[in-house]
CSV table of C-alpha atoms in Angstrom, one decimal:
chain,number,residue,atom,x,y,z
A,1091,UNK,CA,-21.1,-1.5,28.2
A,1092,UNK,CA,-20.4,-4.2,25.7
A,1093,UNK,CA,-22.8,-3.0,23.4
A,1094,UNK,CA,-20.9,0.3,23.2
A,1095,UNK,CA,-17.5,-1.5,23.3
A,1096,UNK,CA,-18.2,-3.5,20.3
A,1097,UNK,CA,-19.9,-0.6,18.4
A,1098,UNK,CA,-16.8,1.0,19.0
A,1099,UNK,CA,-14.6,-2.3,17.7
A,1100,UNK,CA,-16.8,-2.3,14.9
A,1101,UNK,CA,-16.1,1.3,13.5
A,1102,UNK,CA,-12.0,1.2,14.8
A,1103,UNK,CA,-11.3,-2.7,13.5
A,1104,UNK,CA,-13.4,-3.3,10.5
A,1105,UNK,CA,-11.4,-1.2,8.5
A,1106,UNK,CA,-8.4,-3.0,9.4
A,1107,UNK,CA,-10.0,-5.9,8.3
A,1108,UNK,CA,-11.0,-5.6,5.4
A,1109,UNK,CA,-7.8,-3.9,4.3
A,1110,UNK,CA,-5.7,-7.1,5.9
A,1111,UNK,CA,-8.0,-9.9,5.3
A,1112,UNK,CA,-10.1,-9.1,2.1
A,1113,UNK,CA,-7.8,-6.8,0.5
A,1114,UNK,CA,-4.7,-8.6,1.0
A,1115,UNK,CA,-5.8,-12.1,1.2
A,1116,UNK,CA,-4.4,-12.4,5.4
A,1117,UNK,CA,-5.5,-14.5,7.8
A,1118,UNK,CA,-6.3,-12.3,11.1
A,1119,UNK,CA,-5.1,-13.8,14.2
A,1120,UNK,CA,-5.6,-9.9,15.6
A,1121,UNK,CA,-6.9,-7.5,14.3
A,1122,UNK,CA,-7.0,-4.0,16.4
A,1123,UNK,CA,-6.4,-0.1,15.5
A,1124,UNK,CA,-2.8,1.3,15.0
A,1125,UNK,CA,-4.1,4.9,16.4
A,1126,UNK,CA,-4.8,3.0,20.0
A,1127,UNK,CA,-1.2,1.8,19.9
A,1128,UNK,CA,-2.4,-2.0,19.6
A,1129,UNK,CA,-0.9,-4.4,17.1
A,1130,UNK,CA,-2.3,-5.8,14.0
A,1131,UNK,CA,-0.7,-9.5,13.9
A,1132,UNK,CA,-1.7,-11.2,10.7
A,1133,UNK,CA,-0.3,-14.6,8.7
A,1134,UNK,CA,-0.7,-14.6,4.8
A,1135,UNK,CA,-3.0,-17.4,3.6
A,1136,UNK,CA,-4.8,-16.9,0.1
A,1137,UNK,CA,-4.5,-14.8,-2.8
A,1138,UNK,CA,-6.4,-11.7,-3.1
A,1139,UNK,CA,-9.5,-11.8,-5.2
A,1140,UNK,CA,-11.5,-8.5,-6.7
A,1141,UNK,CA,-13.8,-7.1,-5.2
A,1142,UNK,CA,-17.3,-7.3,-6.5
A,1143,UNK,CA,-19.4,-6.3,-3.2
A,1144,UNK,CA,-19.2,-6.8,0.8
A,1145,UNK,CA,-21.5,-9.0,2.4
A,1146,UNK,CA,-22.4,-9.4,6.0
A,1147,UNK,CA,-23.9,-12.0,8.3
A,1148,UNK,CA,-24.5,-11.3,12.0
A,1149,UNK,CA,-26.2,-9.6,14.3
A,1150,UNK,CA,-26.9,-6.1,16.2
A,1151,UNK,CA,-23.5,-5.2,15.9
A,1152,UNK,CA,-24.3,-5.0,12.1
A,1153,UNK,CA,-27.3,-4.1,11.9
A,1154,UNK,CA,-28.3,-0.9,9.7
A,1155,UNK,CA,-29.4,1.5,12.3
A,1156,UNK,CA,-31.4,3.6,9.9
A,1157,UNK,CA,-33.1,0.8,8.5
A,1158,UNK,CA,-36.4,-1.1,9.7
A,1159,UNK,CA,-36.1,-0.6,13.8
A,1160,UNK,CA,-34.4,2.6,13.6
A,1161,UNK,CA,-32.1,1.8,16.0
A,1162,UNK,CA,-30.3,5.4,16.1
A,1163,UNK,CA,-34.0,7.3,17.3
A,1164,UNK,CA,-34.3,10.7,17.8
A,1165,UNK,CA,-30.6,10.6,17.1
A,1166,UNK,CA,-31.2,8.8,13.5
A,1167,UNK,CA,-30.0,11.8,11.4
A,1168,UNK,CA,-26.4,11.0,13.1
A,1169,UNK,CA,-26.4,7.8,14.7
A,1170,UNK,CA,-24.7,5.3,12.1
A,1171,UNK,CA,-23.8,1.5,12.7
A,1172,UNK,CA,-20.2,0.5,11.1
A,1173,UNK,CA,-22.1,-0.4,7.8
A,1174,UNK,CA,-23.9,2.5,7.3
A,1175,UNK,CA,-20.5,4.2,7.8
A,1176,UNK,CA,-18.5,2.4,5.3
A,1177,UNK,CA,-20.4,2.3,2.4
A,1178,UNK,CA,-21.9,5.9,2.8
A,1179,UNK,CA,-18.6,7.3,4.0
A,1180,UNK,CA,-15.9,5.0,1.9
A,1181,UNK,CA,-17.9,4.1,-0.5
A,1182,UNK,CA,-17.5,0.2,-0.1
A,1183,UNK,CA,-20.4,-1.8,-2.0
A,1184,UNK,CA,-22.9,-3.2,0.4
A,1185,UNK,CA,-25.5,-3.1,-2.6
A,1186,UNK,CA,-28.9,-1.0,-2.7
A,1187,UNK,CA,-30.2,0.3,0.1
A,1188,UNK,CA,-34.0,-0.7,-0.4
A,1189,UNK,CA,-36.8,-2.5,1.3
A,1190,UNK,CA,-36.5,-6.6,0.8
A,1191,UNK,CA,-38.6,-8.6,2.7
A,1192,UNK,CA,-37.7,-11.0,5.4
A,1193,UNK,CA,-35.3,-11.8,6.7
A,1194,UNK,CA,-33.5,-9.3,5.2
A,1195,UNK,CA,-35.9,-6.1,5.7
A,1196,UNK,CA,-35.0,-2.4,5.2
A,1197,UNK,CA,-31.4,-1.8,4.8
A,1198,UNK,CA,-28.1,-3.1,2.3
A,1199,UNK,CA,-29.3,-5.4,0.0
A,1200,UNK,CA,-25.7,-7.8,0.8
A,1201,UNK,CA,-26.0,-7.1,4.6
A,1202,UNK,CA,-28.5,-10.0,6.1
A,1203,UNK,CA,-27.3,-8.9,10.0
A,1204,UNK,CA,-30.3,-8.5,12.3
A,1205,UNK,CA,-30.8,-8.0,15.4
A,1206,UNK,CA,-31.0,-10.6,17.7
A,1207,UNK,CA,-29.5,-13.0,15.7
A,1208,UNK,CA,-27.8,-16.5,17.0
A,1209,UNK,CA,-25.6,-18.9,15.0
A,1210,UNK,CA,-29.0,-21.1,15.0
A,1211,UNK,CA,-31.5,-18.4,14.0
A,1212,UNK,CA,-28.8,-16.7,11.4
A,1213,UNK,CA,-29.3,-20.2,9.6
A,1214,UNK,CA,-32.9,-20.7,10.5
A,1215,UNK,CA,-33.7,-17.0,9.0
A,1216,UNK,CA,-32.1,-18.0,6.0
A,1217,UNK,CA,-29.0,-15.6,6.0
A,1218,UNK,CA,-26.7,-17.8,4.8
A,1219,UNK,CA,-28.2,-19.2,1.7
A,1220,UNK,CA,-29.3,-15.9,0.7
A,1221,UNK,CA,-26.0,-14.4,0.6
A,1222,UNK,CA,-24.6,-17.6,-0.8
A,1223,UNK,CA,-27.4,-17.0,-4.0
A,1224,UNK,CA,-25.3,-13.2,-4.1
A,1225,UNK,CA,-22.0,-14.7,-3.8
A,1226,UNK,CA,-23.1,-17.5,-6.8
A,1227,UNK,CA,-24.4,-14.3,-8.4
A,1228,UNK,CA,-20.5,-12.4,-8.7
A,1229,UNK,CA,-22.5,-9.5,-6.9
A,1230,UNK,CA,-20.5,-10.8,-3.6
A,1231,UNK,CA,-16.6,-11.0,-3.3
A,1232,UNK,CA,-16.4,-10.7,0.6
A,1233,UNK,CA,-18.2,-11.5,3.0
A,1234,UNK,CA,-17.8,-10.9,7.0
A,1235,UNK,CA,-19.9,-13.4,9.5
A,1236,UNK,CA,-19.9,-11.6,12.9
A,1237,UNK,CA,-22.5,-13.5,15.4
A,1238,UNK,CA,-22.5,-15.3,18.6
A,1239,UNK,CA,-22.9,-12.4,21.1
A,1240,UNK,CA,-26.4,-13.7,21.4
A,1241,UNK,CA,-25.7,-16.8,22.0
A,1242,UNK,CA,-23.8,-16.3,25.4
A,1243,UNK,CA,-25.1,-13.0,26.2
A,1244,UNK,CA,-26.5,-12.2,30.1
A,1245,UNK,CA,-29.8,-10.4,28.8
A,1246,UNK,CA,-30.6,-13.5,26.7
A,1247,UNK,CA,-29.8,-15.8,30.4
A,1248,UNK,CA,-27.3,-17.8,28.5
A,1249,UNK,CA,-24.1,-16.3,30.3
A,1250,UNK,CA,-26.3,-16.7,34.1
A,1251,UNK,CA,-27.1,-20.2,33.0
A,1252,UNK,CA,-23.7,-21.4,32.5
A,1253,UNK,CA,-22.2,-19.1,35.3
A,1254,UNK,CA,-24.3,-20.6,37.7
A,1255,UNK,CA,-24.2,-24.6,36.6
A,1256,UNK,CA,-27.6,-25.1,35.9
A,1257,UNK,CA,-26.2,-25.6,32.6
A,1258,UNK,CA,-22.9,-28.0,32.5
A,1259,UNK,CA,-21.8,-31.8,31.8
A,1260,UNK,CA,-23.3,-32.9,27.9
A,1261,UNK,CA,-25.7,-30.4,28.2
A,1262,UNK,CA,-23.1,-27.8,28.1
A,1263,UNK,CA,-21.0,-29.9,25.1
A,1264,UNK,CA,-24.4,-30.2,23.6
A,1265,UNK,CA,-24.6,-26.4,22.7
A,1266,UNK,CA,-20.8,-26.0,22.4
A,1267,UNK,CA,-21.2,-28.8,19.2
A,1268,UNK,CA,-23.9,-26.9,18.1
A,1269,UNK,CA,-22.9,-23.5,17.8
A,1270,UNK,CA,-19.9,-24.8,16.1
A,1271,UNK,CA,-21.8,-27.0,14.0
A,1272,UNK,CA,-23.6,-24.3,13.4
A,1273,UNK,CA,-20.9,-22.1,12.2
A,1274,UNK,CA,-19.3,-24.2,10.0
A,1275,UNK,CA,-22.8,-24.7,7.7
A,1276,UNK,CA,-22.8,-20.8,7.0
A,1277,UNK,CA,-19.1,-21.1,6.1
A,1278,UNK,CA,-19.6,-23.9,3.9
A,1279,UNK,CA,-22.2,-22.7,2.2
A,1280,UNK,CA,-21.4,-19.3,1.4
A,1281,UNK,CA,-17.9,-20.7,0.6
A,1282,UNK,CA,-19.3,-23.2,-1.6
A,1283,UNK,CA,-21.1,-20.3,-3.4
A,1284,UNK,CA,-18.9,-19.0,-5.6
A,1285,UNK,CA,-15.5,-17.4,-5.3
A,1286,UNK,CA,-15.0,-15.1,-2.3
A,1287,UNK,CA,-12.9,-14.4,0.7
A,1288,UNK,CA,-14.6,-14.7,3.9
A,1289,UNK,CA,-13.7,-13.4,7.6
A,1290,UNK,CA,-15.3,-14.3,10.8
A,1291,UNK,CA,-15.6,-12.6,13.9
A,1292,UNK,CA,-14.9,-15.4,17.2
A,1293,UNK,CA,-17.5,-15.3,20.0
A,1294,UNK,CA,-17.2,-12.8,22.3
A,1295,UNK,CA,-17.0,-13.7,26.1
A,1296,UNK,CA,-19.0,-10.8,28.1
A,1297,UNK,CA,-16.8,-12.0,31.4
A,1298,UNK,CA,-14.5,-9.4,30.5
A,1299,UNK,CA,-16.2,-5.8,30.8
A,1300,UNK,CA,-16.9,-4.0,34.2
A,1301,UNK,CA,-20.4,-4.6,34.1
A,1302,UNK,CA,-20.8,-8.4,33.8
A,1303,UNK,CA,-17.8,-8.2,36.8
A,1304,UNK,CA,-20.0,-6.2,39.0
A,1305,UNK,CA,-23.3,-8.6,37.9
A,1306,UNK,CA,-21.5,-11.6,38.1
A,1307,UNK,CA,-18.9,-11.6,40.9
A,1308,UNK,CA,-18.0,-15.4,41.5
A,1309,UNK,CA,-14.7,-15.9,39.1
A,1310,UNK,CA,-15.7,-19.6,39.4
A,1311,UNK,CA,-18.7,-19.2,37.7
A,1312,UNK,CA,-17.0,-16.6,34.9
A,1313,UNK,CA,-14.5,-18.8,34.3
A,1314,UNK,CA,-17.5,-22.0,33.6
A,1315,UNK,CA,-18.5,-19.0,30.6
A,1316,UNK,CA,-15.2,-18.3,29.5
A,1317,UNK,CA,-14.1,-22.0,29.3
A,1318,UNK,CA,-17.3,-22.8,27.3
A,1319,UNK,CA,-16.7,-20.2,24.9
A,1320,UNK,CA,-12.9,-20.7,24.6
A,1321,UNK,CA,-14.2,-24.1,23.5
A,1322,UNK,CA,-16.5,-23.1,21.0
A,1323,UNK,CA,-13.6,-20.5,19.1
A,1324,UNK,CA,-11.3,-23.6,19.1
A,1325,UNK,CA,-13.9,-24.9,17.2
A,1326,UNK,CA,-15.0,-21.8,14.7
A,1327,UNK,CA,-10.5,-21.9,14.4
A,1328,UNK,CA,-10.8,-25.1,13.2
A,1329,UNK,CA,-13.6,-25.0,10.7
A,1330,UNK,CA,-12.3,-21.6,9.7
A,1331,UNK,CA,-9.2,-23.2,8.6
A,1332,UNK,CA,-10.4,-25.6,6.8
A,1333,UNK,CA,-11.8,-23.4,4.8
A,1334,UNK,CA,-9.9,-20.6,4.0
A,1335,UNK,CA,-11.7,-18.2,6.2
A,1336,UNK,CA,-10.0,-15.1,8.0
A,1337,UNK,CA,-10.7,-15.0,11.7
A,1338,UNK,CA,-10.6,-11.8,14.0
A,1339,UNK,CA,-9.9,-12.9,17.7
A,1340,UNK,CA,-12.8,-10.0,19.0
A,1341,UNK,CA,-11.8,-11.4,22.9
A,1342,UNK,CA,-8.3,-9.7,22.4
A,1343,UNK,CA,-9.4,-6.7,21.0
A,1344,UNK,CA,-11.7,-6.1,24.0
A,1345,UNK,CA,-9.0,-7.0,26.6
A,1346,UNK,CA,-6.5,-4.3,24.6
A,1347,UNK,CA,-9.2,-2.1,24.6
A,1348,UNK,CA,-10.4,-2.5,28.1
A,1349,UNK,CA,-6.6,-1.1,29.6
A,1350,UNK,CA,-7.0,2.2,27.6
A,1351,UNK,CA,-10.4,2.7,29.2
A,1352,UNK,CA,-10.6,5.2,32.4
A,1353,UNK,CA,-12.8,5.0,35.3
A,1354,UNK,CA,-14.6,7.5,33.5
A,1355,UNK,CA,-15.7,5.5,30.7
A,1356,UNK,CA,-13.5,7.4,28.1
A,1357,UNK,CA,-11.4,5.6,25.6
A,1358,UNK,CA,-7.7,6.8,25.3
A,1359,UNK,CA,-7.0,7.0,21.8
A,1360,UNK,CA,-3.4,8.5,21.1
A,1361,UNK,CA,-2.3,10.4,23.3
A,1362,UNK,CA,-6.0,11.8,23.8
């Protein structure tokens, strides 16, 4: 369910992002889609800059889905992530689509996203200092660092060990520091690259959609989850705005979205 939910906020909200944050220089306290009747509430911060090419740090939610796992299947001839999408479909510059090596694999040579990335294995895999060496390069104007689902996710066991207090006290603080630590090396270094306007996606809290309800009843231990990652976006807020860097609240767009979802699964777009 949130897999689907954020592959939906990916192809509905990117857009709007890189039209109000890299386009028009905004920070983007929310950024959601007009056609869904949610607002787009944004505060001017920086001056625009051209655009040379689009650069991406993250995770599965960015992830080329025709490139090295083939992540669309049977259904590859169709099945497009929100990359794929916008450079084949808008023609925005993610470079060559070629084979690299690792990390980076198949795919966009300025998308480093793979799947099953964390804030600690994004730097560990070297995606930040190899889209900083683009960024130095002028191939890279903009760049967009969406991870952390990983991080907190209840497939990895991170969301059950927190939710159930086998994880707590400086333990807890531990990771909190870390991922935010974490965090604020990518943005320094690709921001110490070279001019470019950066936006980052917050971490998204899982506590919200029907599924992790049903999997995780006690609102106790939900809320342990949510205040832990509250605490680390405070943090990604902070270091984001000491550096210039857009951030998309993706918690808010989720909530929106979530009320204009039936009982039968179906988003309510419009009047549709």
């Amino acid at each position: 369910m949130l897999g689907r939910a954020l592959a939906l906020i990916g192809v509905l909200a990117i857009g709007a992002v890189i039209a109000a944050s890299f386009e028009l220089g905004h920070i983007v306290t929310v950024v959601t889609c007009s056609s869904c009747s949610l607002s787009t509430t944004t505060k001017l911060a920086v001056e625009p800059i051209p655009i040379a090419g689009f650069g991406v740090l993250g995770d599965s939610n960015s992830d080329e889905y025709c490139g090295t796992d083939h992540r669309g299947g049977s259904f590859a001839g169709h099945t497009l992530g929100w990359v794929e999408q916008f450079a084949w479909r808008r023609g925005l510059n993610f470079g060559r689509w070629g084979e690299w090596g690792e990390p980076r694999r198949e795919g966009f040579e300025y998308n480093w996203a793979r799947s099953g990335a964390t804030a600690e294995s994004l730097l560990s895999e070297g995606q930040h200092t190899g889209l900083a060496e683009q960024v130095a390069a002028g191939n890279v104007s903009h760049v967009l660092y969406w991870v952390g689902t990983n991080d907190f996710s209840t497939h990895s066991g991170q969301y059950g060990e927190i939710y159930s207090g086998r994880l707590a006290g400086d333990a807890l603080q531990s990771k909190i520091d870390g991922v935010v630590a974490e965090v604020e090396t990518a943005i320094r270094t690709v921001t110490a690259a070279g001019p470019v306007r950066m936006v980052i996606v917050t971490m998204p809290d899982e506590g919200a959609v029907p599924v992790t309800l049903s999997a995780y009843p006690n609102p106790i231990g939900r809320q342990r989850v949510t205040d832990a990652i509250d605490a680390v976006n405070e943090g990604v807020l902070r270091v984001a705005a000491g550096h210039d860097v857009a951030v998309v609240d993706i918690n808010d767009v989720v909530r929106r979205l979530l009320t204009r979802m039936g009982l039968n699964g179906r988003l309510k777009v419009g009047d549709e």
